[in-house]
Coordinates of C-alpha atoms in Angstrom, one line a residue:
M1 CA 19.1 21.2 -5.9
S2 CA 17.3 24.2 -6.8
T3 CA 14.3 25.5 -5.0
R4 CA 11.0 27.0 -6.2
N5 CA 10.2 29.8 -3.5
D6 CA 6.9 30.9 -5.2
I7 CA 5.0 27.9 -4.0
R8 CA 4.5 25.8 -0.9
N9 CA 2.5 22.5 -0.7
V10 CA 0.5 21.7 2.7
A11 CA -1.9 19.2 3.9
I12 CA -4.4 19.8 7.0
V13 CA -4.9 16.9 9.0
A14 CA -7.0 16.4 12.1
H15 CA -9.5 14.4 13.7
V16 CA -13.1 14.5 12.6
D17 CA -14.7 17.9 13.3
H18 CA -11.6 19.7 14.8
G19 CA -12.2 22.6 12.2
K20 CA -10.1 21.7 9.2
T21 CA -12.7 22.7 6.5
T22 CA -13.7 25.7 8.3
L23 CA -9.8 26.8 8.5
V24 CA -9.7 26.3 5.0
D25 CA -12.4 28.4 4.2
A26 CA -11.1 31.3 6.2
M27 CA -7.9 30.6 4.3
L28 CA -9.6 31.3 1.1
K29 CA -11.6 34.4 2.1
Q30 CA -8.6 36.1 3.6
A31 CA -6.4 35.5 0.4
G32 CA -9.0 37.1 -1.5
A33 CA -9.9 34.0 -3.6
F34 CA -13.5 35.2 -3.9
A35 CA -14.9 38.5 -5.4
A36 CA -16.8 40.7 -3.1
H37 CA -20.4 39.9 -4.6
Q38 CA -19.7 36.1 -4.4
Q39 CA -22.5 34.1 -2.3
L40 CA -20.2 32.0 -0.1
D41 CA -21.3 28.9 1.8
D42 CA -19.7 27.3 4.9
R43 CA -17.5 24.2 4.6
M44 CA -17.0 25.1 0.9
M45 CA -14.3 22.3 0.5
D46 CA -17.3 19.6 1.4
S47 CA -18.8 19.7 -2.1
N48 CA -20.6 16.2 -1.8
D49 CA -24.1 16.2 -0.6
L50 CA -22.9 13.1 2.0
E51 CA -20.1 15.3 3.3
R52 CA -22.6 18.3 4.1
E53 CA -25.3 16.1 5.6
K54 CA -23.0 14.1 7.7
G55 CA -20.5 17.0 8.4
I56 CA -17.2 15.2 7.8
T57 CA -14.9 15.1 5.1
I58 CA -14.8 11.6 2.9
L59 CA -12.7 12.7 -0.4
A60 CA -9.5 14.7 0.0
K61 CA -9.5 17.8 -2.2
N62 CA -7.2 20.3 -3.0
T63 CA -7.4 24.3 -3.5
A64 CA -4.7 27.0 -3.9
V65 CA -4.8 30.5 -2.4
K66 CA -2.2 33.2 -3.8
Y67 CA -0.9 34.7 -0.7
H68 CA 0.8 38.1 -0.7
P69 CA 3.7 38.6 1.9
K70 CA 3.0 41.3 4.5
G71 CA 6.6 42.7 3.6
G72 CA 5.8 43.0 0.0
G73 CA 7.2 40.9 -2.9
A74 CA 5.9 38.6 -5.2
P75 CA 2.5 36.7 -4.2
I76 CA 3.2 32.8 -3.3
T77 CA 0.9 30.1 -4.2
I78 CA 0.0 27.9 -1.3
N79 CA -1.6 24.5 -2.4
I80 CA -3.9 23.2 0.5
I81 CA -5.0 19.5 0.7
D82 CA -8.1 19.0 2.9
T83 CA -7.8 15.5 4.0
P84 CA -10.6 13.4 5.8
G85 CA -10.2 13.0 9.5
H86 CA -11.7 9.6 10.0
A87 CA -9.5 6.6 9.6
D88 CA -12.1 4.7 7.5
F89 CA -10.9 7.0 4.8
G90 CA -7.2 6.5 5.4
G91 CA -6.5 5.8 1.6
E92 CA -7.7 9.4 0.8
V93 CA -5.1 10.6 3.7
E94 CA -2.2 8.6 2.4
R95 CA -2.6 10.0 -1.2
G96 CA -3.2 13.6 0.3
L97 CA 0.4 13.2 1.9
S98 CA 1.9 12.0 -1.0
M99 CA 1.4 15.6 -2.7
V100 CA 3.0 17.6 -0.2
D101 CA 5.9 18.8 1.7
A102 CA 4.6 19.4 5.4
V103 CA 1.4 19.4 7.1
V104 CA -0.5 21.5 9.6
L105 CA -1.9 19.3 12.6
L106 CA -5.1 20.7 13.9
V107 CA -6.3 19.8 17.3
D108 CA -9.4 20.9 19.3
A109 CA -8.3 23.1 22.5
S110 CA -10.8 21.1 24.7
E111 CA -10.7 17.4 23.0
G112 CA -7.0 17.3 22.6
P113 CA -5.5 14.8 20.7
L114 CA -8.0 11.7 19.6
P115 CA -7.5 8.6 17.8
Q116 CA -7.9 9.9 14.3
T117 CA -5.4 12.5 15.2
R118 CA -3.1 9.8 16.0
F119 CA -3.8 8.1 12.7
V120 CA -3.2 10.9 10.4
L121 CA -0.1 12.1 12.4
R122 CA 1.5 8.5 12.4
K123 CA 1.2 8.9 8.7
A124 CA 2.7 12.1 8.4
L125 CA 5.8 11.1 10.7
T126 CA 6.3 8.0 8.5
A127 CA 6.5 10.1 5.5
K128 CA 9.1 12.1 7.4
L129 CA 7.1 15.6 6.8
P130 CA 7.6 18.5 9.2
V131 CA 4.6 19.3 10.9
I132 CA 3.3 22.6 12.4
L133 CA 0.6 22.3 15.5
C134 CA -2.4 24.4 15.4
I135 CA -4.5 24.7 18.5
N136 CA -7.9 25.4 17.1
K137 CA -11.2 26.1 19.0
T138 CA -9.4 28.3 21.7
D139 CA -12.5 30.0 22.3
R140 CA -14.4 27.1 23.6
P141 CA -15.6 27.6 27.3
D142 CA -13.8 24.2 28.3
A143 CA -10.7 24.7 26.6
R144 CA -7.5 23.7 28.3
I145 CA -4.7 24.5 26.1
D146 CA -1.7 23.8 28.2
E147 CA -2.8 20.3 28.7
V148 CA -3.7 19.5 25.0
I149 CA -0.2 20.9 24.0
N150 CA 1.3 18.4 26.7
E151 CA -0.8 15.7 25.2
T152 CA 0.1 16.5 21.7
Y153 CA 3.8 16.2 22.9
D154 CA 3.2 12.8 24.5
L155 CA 1.6 11.6 21.2
F156 CA 4.9 12.6 19.3
L157 CA 6.7 10.9 21.6
D158 CA 4.6 7.8 21.5
L159 CA 4.8 7.5 17.8
D160 CA 8.6 7.8 18.0
A161 CA 8.8 11.2 16.2
D162 CA 12.5 12.1 15.6
E163 CA 14.2 15.4 17.3
D164 CA 13.6 17.8 14.1
Q165 CA 9.8 16.8 14.2
I166 CA 9.2 17.4 17.9
E167 CA 10.4 20.9 17.6
F168 CA 7.4 22.1 15.8
P169 CA 6.0 25.6 15.9
I170 CA 2.5 26.2 17.7
V171 CA -0.2 28.6 16.2
F172 CA -3.7 29.2 18.2
A173 CA -6.5 29.8 16.3
C174 CA -10.4 30.4 16.3
A175 CA -10.9 29.1 12.6
R176 CA -14.8 30.1 12.8
D177 CA -13.7 33.7 13.3
G178 CA -10.5 33.6 11.1
V179 CA -8.0 34.7 13.7
A180 CA -4.5 33.4 14.8
S181 CA -1.9 34.0 16.8
L182 CA 1.7 32.9 17.9
T183 CA 0.8 34.2 21.6
K184 CA -1.1 31.8 23.6
P185 CA -4.4 33.0 24.5
E186 CA -6.5 32.6 27.9
N187 CA -8.8 29.6 28.1
G188 CA -12.0 30.2 26.3
T189 CA -11.0 33.3 24.6
V190 CA -10.3 34.1 20.8
P191 CA -6.6 35.6 20.3
A192 CA -6.8 39.0 21.2
D193 CA -3.3 40.3 19.7
S194 CA -4.4 39.5 16.1
E195 CA -7.3 40.2 13.9
N196 CA -6.5 37.7 10.8
L197 CA -4.6 34.5 10.0
E198 CA -1.4 36.5 8.9
P199 CA 0.8 34.7 11.6
F200 CA -0.7 31.5 10.2
F201 CA 0.2 32.3 6.7
S202 CA 3.6 33.6 8.0
T203 CA 4.3 30.3 9.7
I204 CA 3.4 28.1 6.6
L205 CA 5.9 30.2 4.7
E206 CA 8.9 29.8 7.4
H207 CA 8.4 26.2 8.1
V208 CA 7.0 24.6 5.0
P209 CA 9.9 23.6 2.7
A210 CA 10.0 25.2 -0.6
P211 CA 9.9 22.4 -3.4
E212 CA 13.2 21.2 -4.7
Y213 CA 14.2 19.9 -8.0
D214 CA 17.0 18.8 -10.1
E215 CA 17.2 21.4 -13.3
A216 CA 18.5 18.7 -15.4
A217 CA 16.3 15.7 -14.2
P218 CA 13.9 14.4 -16.8
L219 CA 10.0 14.8 -16.4
Q220 CA 8.6 12.8 -13.5
A221 CA 4.8 13.5 -12.3
H222 CA 2.7 11.3 -9.7
V223 CA -0.8 10.5 -10.1
T224 CA -2.3 11.0 -6.7
N225 CA -6.2 11.3 -7.8
L226 CA -8.9 10.9 -10.3
D227 CA -11.9 13.2 -11.5
A228 CA -14.2 13.2 -14.4
D229 CA -15.5 16.0 -16.7
N230 CA -18.4 16.0 -18.8
F231 CA -16.4 17.5 -21.5
L232 CA -12.7 16.3 -20.9
G233 CA -13.6 12.6 -19.8
R234 CA -11.3 11.3 -17.1
I235 CA -8.8 13.9 -15.5
A236 CA -5.8 12.9 -13.6
L237 CA -4.8 14.9 -10.6
L238 CA -1.0 14.8 -10.2
R239 CA 2.2 16.7 -8.7
V240 CA 5.1 17.2 -11.0
E241 CA 8.3 16.2 -9.1
Q242 CA 10.7 16.6 -11.8
G243 CA 11.0 18.5 -15.2
E244 CA 8.2 20.6 -16.9
L245 CA 4.8 19.2 -17.8
R246 CA 3.0 21.1 -21.0
K247 CA -0.3 21.1 -22.8
G248 CA 0.2 19.3 -26.2
Q249 CA 3.1 17.5 -24.7
T250 CA 3.7 13.7 -25.4
V251 CA 4.9 11.7 -22.5
A252 CA 5.5 8.2 -21.2
W253 CA 2.7 7.1 -19.3
I254 CA 4.2 4.2 -16.9
K255 CA 1.4 1.7 -15.7
R256 CA 1.0 0.0 -12.5
D257 CA 2.4 -3.4 -13.9
G258 CA 5.3 -1.6 -15.4
S259 CA 4.3 -1.4 -19.0
M260 CA 4.7 2.0 -21.0
Q261 CA 2.6 3.9 -23.5
N262 CA 3.3 7.1 -25.1
V263 CA 0.5 9.7 -25.0
R264 CA -0.3 13.5 -25.5
I265 CA -1.5 15.9 -23.0
S266 CA -4.5 17.0 -24.7
E267 CA -5.6 19.6 -21.6
L268 CA -3.6 21.1 -18.5
L269 CA -5.3 22.7 -15.8
M270 CA -4.2 24.4 -12.5
T271 CA -6.3 25.1 -9.4
E272 CA -7.3 28.6 -8.2
A273 CA -9.3 28.8 -5.2
L274 CA -12.2 26.2 -6.1
T275 CA -11.9 26.3 -9.7
R276 CA -9.5 24.5 -12.2
K277 CA -8.4 27.1 -15.0
P278 CA -6.6 26.1 -18.1
A279 CA -2.7 26.4 -18.1
E280 CA 0.2 26.0 -20.5
V281 CA 3.0 24.7 -18.3
A282 CA 3.4 23.2 -14.9
G283 CA 6.8 23.1 -13.0
P284 CA 8.5 21.0 -10.1
G285 CA 6.3 21.0 -7.0
D286 CA 3.0 22.3 -9.0
I287 CA -0.3 20.4 -8.5
C288 CA -2.0 20.2 -11.6
A289 CA -4.9 18.2 -13.4
V290 CA -4.4 16.7 -17.2
A291 CA -6.9 15.2 -19.6
G292 CA -6.3 12.8 -22.5
I293 CA -5.4 9.5 -21.0
G294 CA -8.7 7.6 -20.6
D295 CA -7.5 4.6 -18.4
I296 CA -5.0 6.4 -16.4
M297 CA -5.0 5.2 -12.6
I298 CA -3.7 6.3 -9.2
G299 CA -0.2 5.5 -8.2
E300 CA 0.8 5.9 -12.2
T301 CA 3.6 7.9 -13.5
L302 CA 3.9 10.4 -16.1
A303 CA 7.7 10.8 -17.6
D304 CA 10.0 11.8 -20.4
P305 CA 9.7 9.4 -23.2
E306 CA 13.5 9.6 -23.9
N307 CA 14.3 8.7 -20.0
P308 CA 11.3 7.3 -18.4
I309 CA 11.9 6.7 -14.7
A310 CA 8.7 5.2 -12.6
L311 CA 7.9 6.8 -9.0
P312 CA 6.9 4.3 -6.5
L313 CA 3.3 3.2 -6.0
I314 CA 1.2 4.6 -3.3
T315 CA 0.7 2.0 -1.0
V316 CA -2.3 1.7 1.8
D317 CA -3.2 -0.2 4.8
E318 CA -4.8 -3.4 4.6
P319 CA -8.5 -3.6 4.7
A320 CA -10.1 -4.7 8.1
I321 CA -13.9 -5.1 7.4
S322 CA -15.8 -6.7 4.7
M323 CA -19.3 -6.9 3.3
T324 CA -21.1 -9.3 0.5
I325 CA -22.9 -6.9 -2.0
G326 CA -25.2 -8.2 -4.6
T327 CA -28.4 -7.6 -6.5
N328 CA -31.7 -7.1 -4.8
T329 CA -33.3 -10.5 -4.5
S330 CA -36.3 -9.5 -2.5
P331 CA -40.2 -10.1 -3.7
L332 CA -40.5 -6.3 -3.8
V333 CA -37.4 -5.9 -6.1
G334 CA -38.0 -2.8 -8.5
K335 CA -41.4 -1.6 -6.8
G336 CA -40.4 1.5 -5.0
G337 CA -40.7 2.4 -1.4
S338 CA -44.3 1.3 -0.9
G339 CA -43.9 -1.8 -2.5
K340 CA -46.9 -1.4 -4.5
G341 CA -45.1 -0.4 -7.6
A342 CA -43.3 2.9 -8.2
D343 CA -45.6 5.8 -8.9
A344 CA -45.0 8.0 -11.8
K345 CA -43.1 10.7 -10.2
T346 CA -40.7 8.2 -8.2
S347 CA -40.1 6.0 -11.7
S348 CA -39.2 9.4 -13.9
K349 CA -36.9 10.5 -11.2
V350 CA -35.0 7.2 -10.4
D351 CA -33.4 5.2 -12.8
R352 CA -33.5 1.8 -11.4
K353 CA -30.3 -0.5 -11.5
V354 CA -31.2 -4.0 -10.4
T355 CA -28.9 -6.3 -12.8
A356 CA -26.0 -8.0 -11.7
R357 CA -24.0 -6.3 -14.5
Q358 CA -25.1 -2.9 -13.4
V359 CA -23.8 -3.6 -9.8
K360 CA -20.6 -4.8 -11.0
D361 CA -19.6 -2.2 -13.3
R362 CA -20.3 0.3 -10.8
L363 CA -18.0 -1.3 -8.2
D364 CA -15.4 -1.5 -10.6
R365 CA -15.8 2.3 -11.0
E366 CA -15.5 2.9 -7.4
L367 CA -11.9 0.6 -7.5
I368 CA -10.5 3.3 -10.0
G369 CA -10.7 6.3 -7.5
N370 CA -10.7 4.2 -4.2
V371 CA -7.2 2.7 -3.7
S372 CA -8.3 1.2 -0.1
L373 CA -11.0 -0.7 -1.3
R374 CA -11.0 -4.4 -2.8
V375 CA -13.8 -6.4 -4.6
L376 CA -13.6 -10.2 -4.8
D377 CA -15.6 -12.7 -6.5
T378 CA -17.9 -14.9 -4.3
E379 CA -19.6 -18.2 -5.1
R380 CA -22.7 -16.6 -6.4
P381 CA -22.3 -14.8 -9.8
D382 CA -24.7 -11.8 -8.6
A383 CA -23.0 -10.8 -5.1
W384 CA -19.2 -9.8 -4.4
E385 CA -17.2 -9.3 -1.4
V386 CA -16.1 -5.6 -0.8
Q387 CA -13.4 -5.0 1.6
G388 CA -12.5 -1.7 3.1
R389 CA -11.0 0.0 5.8
G390 CA -14.1 0.4 8.1
E391 CA -17.9 0.1 8.4
L392 CA -18.5 4.0 8.0
A393 CA -16.3 3.8 4.5
L394 CA -18.4 0.8 3.4
A395 CA -21.7 2.4 4.4
I396 CA -20.8 5.8 2.4
L397 CA -20.4 3.3 -0.6
I398 CA -23.6 1.7 -0.3
E399 CA -25.6 5.1 0.6
T400 CA -23.8 6.6 -2.7
M401 CA -25.1 3.7 -4.9
R402 CA -28.5 3.9 -3.1
R403 CA -29.0 7.7 -4.4
E404 CA -27.8 6.7 -7.8
G405 CA -30.6 4.2 -8.2
F406 CA -29.2 1.1 -7.4
E407 CA -31.2 -1.9 -5.5
L408 CA -28.9 -4.0 -3.4
T409 CA -28.7 -6.9 -0.9
V410 CA -26.0 -6.0 1.8
G411 CA -24.9 -8.8 4.2
K412 CA -23.9 -8.3 7.7
P413 CA -20.2 -6.6 8.2
Q414 CA -17.4 -9.4 8.8
V415 CA -13.7 -8.9 9.9
V416 CA -10.9 -9.8 7.4
T417 CA -8.7 -12.2 9.3
K418 CA -5.1 -13.4 8.4
E419 CA -3.0 -16.4 9.2
V420 CA 0.2 -15.6 11.3
N421 CA 2.4 -18.7 12.2
G422 CA -0.9 -21.1 11.9
K423 CA -3.1 -19.2 14.1
T424 CA -6.1 -17.0 13.1
H425 CA -5.7 -13.5 13.9
E426 CA -8.2 -10.9 13.6
P427 CA -8.1 -6.8 13.4
V428 CA -8.3 -4.5 16.6
E429 CA -9.3 -1.2 17.4
R430 CA -8.1 1.4 20.0
L431 CA -11.2 2.8 21.1
T432 CA -11.2 6.3 22.9
V433 CA -14.5 7.2 25.1
D434 CA -15.3 10.2 26.7
V435 CA -18.5 10.0 28.9
P436 CA -19.8 11.7 32.4
E437 CA -18.5 9.7 35.5
E438 CA -22.1 8.3 36.2
H439 CA -21.8 6.4 33.0
M440 CA -18.5 4.9 33.3
G441 CA -19.7 1.5 34.9
A442 CA -22.2 1.1 32.0
V443 CA -19.5 1.6 29.2
T444 CA -17.4 -0.7 31.2
Q445 CA -19.9 -3.6 31.3
L446 CA -20.6 -2.9 27.5
M447 CA -16.9 -3.3 26.6
G448 CA -16.7 -6.8 28.8
V449 CA -19.0 -8.0 26.7
R450 CA -17.2 -7.3 23.7
K451 CA -14.0 -8.5 25.2
G452 CA -12.3 -5.3 25.2
R453 CA -9.6 -4.5 27.8
M454 CA -8.7 -1.2 29.2
D455 CA -5.7 0.3 28.5
N456 CA -5.8 3.7 30.1
M457 CA -8.4 5.7 31.9
S458 CA -7.8 9.7 32.9
N459 CA -10.2 11.9 34.7
H460 CA -9.7 15.6 33.7
G461 CA -11.6 16.7 36.9
S462 CA -14.4 18.1 35.0
G463 CA -17.0 15.4 35.9
W464 CA -15.8 13.5 32.5
V465 CA -13.7 10.5 32.1
R466 CA -11.5 9.3 28.9
M467 CA -11.1 5.6 28.6
E468 CA -9.1 3.8 26.4
F469 CA -9.8 0.0 25.2
V470 CA -8.3 -2.4 22.8
V471 CA -11.0 -4.3 21.3
P472 CA -11.5 -6.6 18.6
S473 CA -13.1 -4.8 15.4
R474 CA -16.2 -7.2 15.3
G475 CA -17.0 -6.0 18.9
L476 CA -17.4 -2.6 17.6
I477 CA -20.0 -3.8 15.0
G478 CA -23.5 -2.6 16.5
F479 CA -21.7 -0.9 19.4
R480 CA -22.4 2.7 18.7
T481 CA -26.2 2.5 19.2
E482 CA -25.9 0.6 22.6
F483 CA -23.3 3.1 23.8
L484 CA -25.4 6.2 23.0
T485 CA -28.3 4.5 24.8
S486 CA -26.3 3.4 27.8
T487 CA -24.8 7.1 28.2
R488 CA -28.2 8.8 27.0
G489 CA -26.6 10.4 24.3
T490 CA -23.9 12.3 26.1
G491 CA -20.9 9.6 25.2
I492 CA -18.3 10.3 22.6
A493 CA -16.4 7.5 20.9
H494 CA -13.9 7.3 18.5
S495 CA -11.8 4.1 17.4
I496 CA -8.9 3.6 15.2
H497 CA -7.1 0.3 13.7
E498 CA -4.5 -0.9 15.8
G499 CA -3.0 -4.1 14.0
H500 CA -4.0 -7.8 14.7
E501 CA -4.2 -10.1 17.5
P502 CA -5.0 -13.8 18.1
W503 CA -8.9 -14.4 17.7
F504 CA -10.6 -13.5 20.5
G505 CA -13.2 -16.1 20.5
N506 CA -17.1 -16.0 20.0
L507 CA -18.9 -12.5 20.9
V508 CA -22.7 -12.1 21.4
T509 CA -23.3 -8.4 21.0
R510 CA -27.1 -8.5 20.5
N511 CA -29.1 -10.1 23.2
N512 CA -32.5 -9.7 21.4
G513 CA -34.2 -11.7 18.5
S514 CA -36.3 -10.4 15.5
L515 CA -39.8 -10.1 15.0
V516 CA -40.2 -11.7 11.3
A517 CA -43.1 -11.4 9.2
D518 CA -44.7 -14.8 8.4
R519 CA -46.8 -13.7 5.2
A520 CA -46.6 -11.2 2.3
G521 CA -49.3 -8.2 2.7
V522 CA -50.0 -4.6 4.2
V523 CA -49.0 -3.7 7.7
T524 CA -52.2 -3.1 9.9
A525 CA -52.7 -0.6 12.7
F526 CA -54.9 -3.8 14.4
A527 CA -52.3 -6.0 14.2
M528 CA -49.4 -3.4 15.2
T529 CA -51.5 -2.7 18.4
N530 CA -51.4 -6.3 19.2
L531 CA -47.8 -6.7 18.8
Q532 CA -46.3 -3.7 20.2
E533 CA -45.8 -5.5 23.6
R534 CA -43.5 -8.2 22.0
G535 CA -41.0 -5.7 21.2
V536 CA -40.1 -2.7 19.1
L537 CA -41.6 -2.3 15.5
F538 CA -39.9 -0.8 12.8
T539 CA -42.6 -0.7 10.2
D540 CA -45.6 2.0 9.6
P541 CA -49.2 1.0 8.9
G542 CA -50.0 0.8 5.2
T543 CA -46.2 -0.7 4.6
E544 CA -46.2 -3.7 2.5
V545 CA -44.0 -6.5 3.7
Y546 CA -43.1 -10.1 2.6
E547 CA -42.4 -13.4 4.5
G548 CA -38.8 -13.3 6.0
M549 CA -39.0 -9.3 6.3
I550 CA -37.8 -8.4 9.8
V551 CA -40.5 -5.9 10.9
G552 CA -39.0 -5.2 14.8
E553 CA -36.9 -6.3 17.8
N554 CA -38.2 -8.9 19.9
S555 CA -38.2 -8.5 23.7
R556 CA -36.4 -12.0 24.0
A557 CA -33.2 -13.6 22.9
D558 CA -34.9 -15.6 20.1
D559 CA -36.9 -14.9 16.7
M560 CA -40.5 -14.7 16.6
D561 CA -42.6 -15.1 13.2
V562 CA -45.4 -12.7 13.5
N563 CA -48.6 -11.9 11.5
I564 CA -48.4 -8.3 11.1
T565 CA -50.9 -7.9 8.4
K566 CA -53.6 -9.1 10.3
E567 CA -57.1 -7.3 10.0
K568 CA -60.1 -6.7 12.6
K569 CA -62.7 -8.8 11.6
L570 CA -66.0 -6.9 11.0
T571 CA -69.2 -8.0 12.4
N572 CA -72.9 -6.4 12.1
M573 CA -73.2 -6.2 15.9
R574 CA -71.7 -3.6 18.0
S575 CA -69.6 -5.0 21.0
S576 CA -69.0 -3.1 24.3
N577 CA -65.3 -2.2 23.2
A578 CA -66.0 -1.4 19.5
D579 CA -65.2 2.4 20.1
V580 CA -62.2 1.9 22.2
A581 CA -59.1 4.1 21.0
E582 CA -55.8 2.1 20.7
S583 CA -52.7 4.0 20.3
I584 CA -49.8 2.8 18.6
V585 CA -46.0 3.4 19.7
P586 CA -44.4 5.3 16.8
P587 CA -42.0 3.0 15.0
R588 CA -38.3 3.1 15.3
K589 CA -36.9 3.9 11.9
L590 CA -33.4 2.7 11.3
S591 CA -30.9 4.4 9.2
L592 CA -28.4 2.3 6.9
E593 CA -25.4 2.7 9.6
Q594 CA -28.2 1.3 12.1
S595 CA -29.5 -1.4 10.1
L596 CA -25.7 -2.6 9.6
E597 CA -25.4 -2.8 12.9
F598 CA -28.6 -4.6 13.9
C599 CA -28.1 -7.3 11.4
R600 CA -27.4 -10.9 12.7
E601 CA -25.3 -13.6 10.9
D602 CA -28.6 -15.0 9.1
E603 CA -29.8 -11.7 8.4
C604 CA -29.3 -9.2 5.4
I605 CA -30.4 -5.6 4.1
E606 CA -32.5 -4.8 1.2
V607 CA -31.4 -1.1 0.1
T608 CA -33.3 0.7 -2.3
P609 CA -33.5 4.2 -3.4
E610 CA -36.6 5.0 -1.3
T611 CA -36.2 2.6 1.5
V612 CA -34.1 0.3 3.7
R613 CA -35.3 -3.0 4.8
I614 CA -33.9 -5.8 7.1
R615 CA -34.7 -9.6 6.0
K616 CA -33.5 -12.8 6.7
V617 CA -31.4 -14.4 4.1
V618 CA -33.6 -17.4 3.9
L619 CA -37.2 -16.0 3.6
D620 CA -39.1 -19.3 4.1
A621 CA -39.8 -19.9 7.6
K622 CA -40.0 -23.8 7.1
D623 CA -36.5 -23.7 5.4
R624 CA -35.2 -21.6 8.3
G625 CA -36.6 -24.0 10.9
R626 CA -34.8 -27.2 9.1
T627 CA -31.7 -25.2 9.0
A628 CA -31.7 -24.2 12.8
S629 CA -32.8 -27.8 13.6
R630 CA -29.9 -29.0 11.6
A631 CA -27.5 -26.7 13.6
K632 CA -28.5 -28.0 17.0
K633 CA -27.9 -31.3 15.9
G634 CA -24.5 -30.7 14.5

């Protein structure tokens, strides 16, 4: 076997917000990827609007830096895959790991390994990839470097890593300052014996294996991601495993079903920093992009037409959460945010998509690039069951569609069960919670209601407690809002899929009912003043509502139909209280994620480009009453 010493392929994996994207930024800057006059943003790899808003990586992306070794010699190309840290985007992680020869595991010097660290590390160890450990944020005042290293070793042992994988090098870094060292600094300090990331680069060159290939082997290239270009059409991102790929070459395209077709590579692109540049040839180990194959899919292979050999398809974990997504069926469909008809500005900006065909086409397009998603038909022709890894992944899909002008009706998230030996099993999560000691009882009580069992508890002696629970996935739907309220915003919670266990029984996670509008009209301040003692309201004065729309949360367990459009009767006689000023408590504005958490079984969410409304599935109050009485009678 021959090796290519001029290239290294590495993925950076970590828990959410441990500094992956910031480290990649520093690597790009120090490798001279940008000209001195270029204006650079923070987190350059997070190019998606939602990624910048939420501060998390959603899509796996690749970049390449040219590193000039300190001792001289030819420059070495380091291809870096920036993977998401959240388990809900596990399909992106699995695709990223299929492109590389080693991983850099980034761990926060204070928080240590968390559930998503376990998730991404498990994937890397399963793929038999060597690991470089990078302890980041050593300058945090609460850094505890020695304990975090020990916790990481425990995690490797817990995941059954072999001896070679446990013998990993350790780099200490402050990615924000662009400094790394092989010498452990004091807790809470930036490494003092280095001024840049040179030790980190040299560790990558030493410990990341160079790509190996057989000179006599025919062409094999694996499609790992898809992109689109206004001029080139669909672009396939792939790693060349064997042979060479050239612009204008005719190759065999081996599809997922095993069929083959000869196609021509019309354009070949290689990544430099954050841009793709035309190239003539890509060799073994190169990560490149090709255009000219209109229907190519992730996991397929480009091979030699004379000797086509398919590479294994990319497999992903089973989905755990499902939602029903359909067309908007409310009385205000197509009428904008106010409900009174979209004004001229809004209608010119938003191209409304309200038909079943448009929604289905968009979901089918999502399947092309998202291997962890499934779309199933339902009994209704205008609604589909969409299954994914977790609540966040599906919420991101809905938010993206909303910004593209779609109007949708979204059902309450449900868990995807499966039959094992004739019994129903449901997905369970491992939940890690960090809370101040005084909130420990409140969190334990919350988890008890959701049938979570405590697996582990540790106290670091800093006034904070870390607890681990195994809890059914449906128990975590709607958990985070209550958790933040119970811990007064101080708690940190992260969960990861842990497998399936027998059905846990009925769960009651929301104790309060809903305030439901009993007629169509416009919300009045007078009606809100009288209703605010009944519970928490969600709407502002002047908002248009319809019968069956949820306008607030009841203070009691059952639902209450209310008239929120009631107007104050005017008389020609002044009364003693005519000029008494009434104050309205500001309504609670629910985001899309909070609305999904709030939903009950008989409720759904209306999503439009301007607003998110919660409503009853059955809008008519009489029909709801009949359904409820039939349910009581059995």
